[in-house]
Every structure is written in C-alpha cells, then in structure tokens.
C-alpha positions as semicolon CSV with decimal commas, in nm:
position;residue;x (nm);y (nm);z (nm)
1;X;1,804;-0,584;1,097
2;X;1,473;-0,562;1,263
3;X;1,489;-0,189;1,277
4;X;1,566;-0,206;0,869
5;X;1,239;-0,438;0,864
6;X;1,011;-0,170;1,072
7;X;1,140;0,091;0,846
8;X;1,054;-0,102;0,542
9;X;0,729;-0,174;0,676
10;X;0,640;0,184;0,744
11;X;0,723;0,292;0,392
12;X;0,520;0,035;0,237
13;X;0,227;0,112;0,457
14;X;0,237;0,501;0,404
15;X;0,226;0,458;0,026
16;X;-0,039;0,190;0,024
17;X;-0,268;0,419;0,259
18;X;-0,196;0,709;-0,002
19;X;-0,318;0,511;-0,262
20;X;-0,624;0,429;-0,122
21;X;-0,716;0,781;0,005
22;X;-0,653;0,904;-0,369
23;X;-0,912;0,645;-0,504
24;X;-0,647;0,463;-0,679
25;X;-0,692;0,122;-0,529
26;X;-0,990;-0,060;-0,700
27;X;-1,116;-0,432;-0,555
28;X;-1,342;-0,647;-0,736
29;X;-1,424;-0,978;-0,582
30;X;-1,087;-1,136;-0,513
31;X;-0,878;-0,932;-0,754
32;X;-0,743;-0,556;-0,684
33;X;-0,625;-0,336;-0,912
34;X;-0,370;-0,043;-0,868
35;X;-0,358;0,268;-1,075
36;X;-0,018;0,449;-1,036
C-alpha cells in the first residue's frame, strides 16, 4: 500500500512539474488555472 502511494505521488508530481515547465499553469492571487 505504501509503495503504491509513493508511485502515485511520483506520477502526480511529475505531471505537475511538466505543466509548470510548459507554462500551462497560471496563478492569479489565490486562484490557479491549469491549461491542458
């Protein structure tokens, strides 16, 4: 169970970093918009 959680966490973090580096994340005040 712990291993599965770590794998999911890695996937989510990787996807978030890819979106940020591709300039598809826009933060305005306390709101975040993600373009996919």
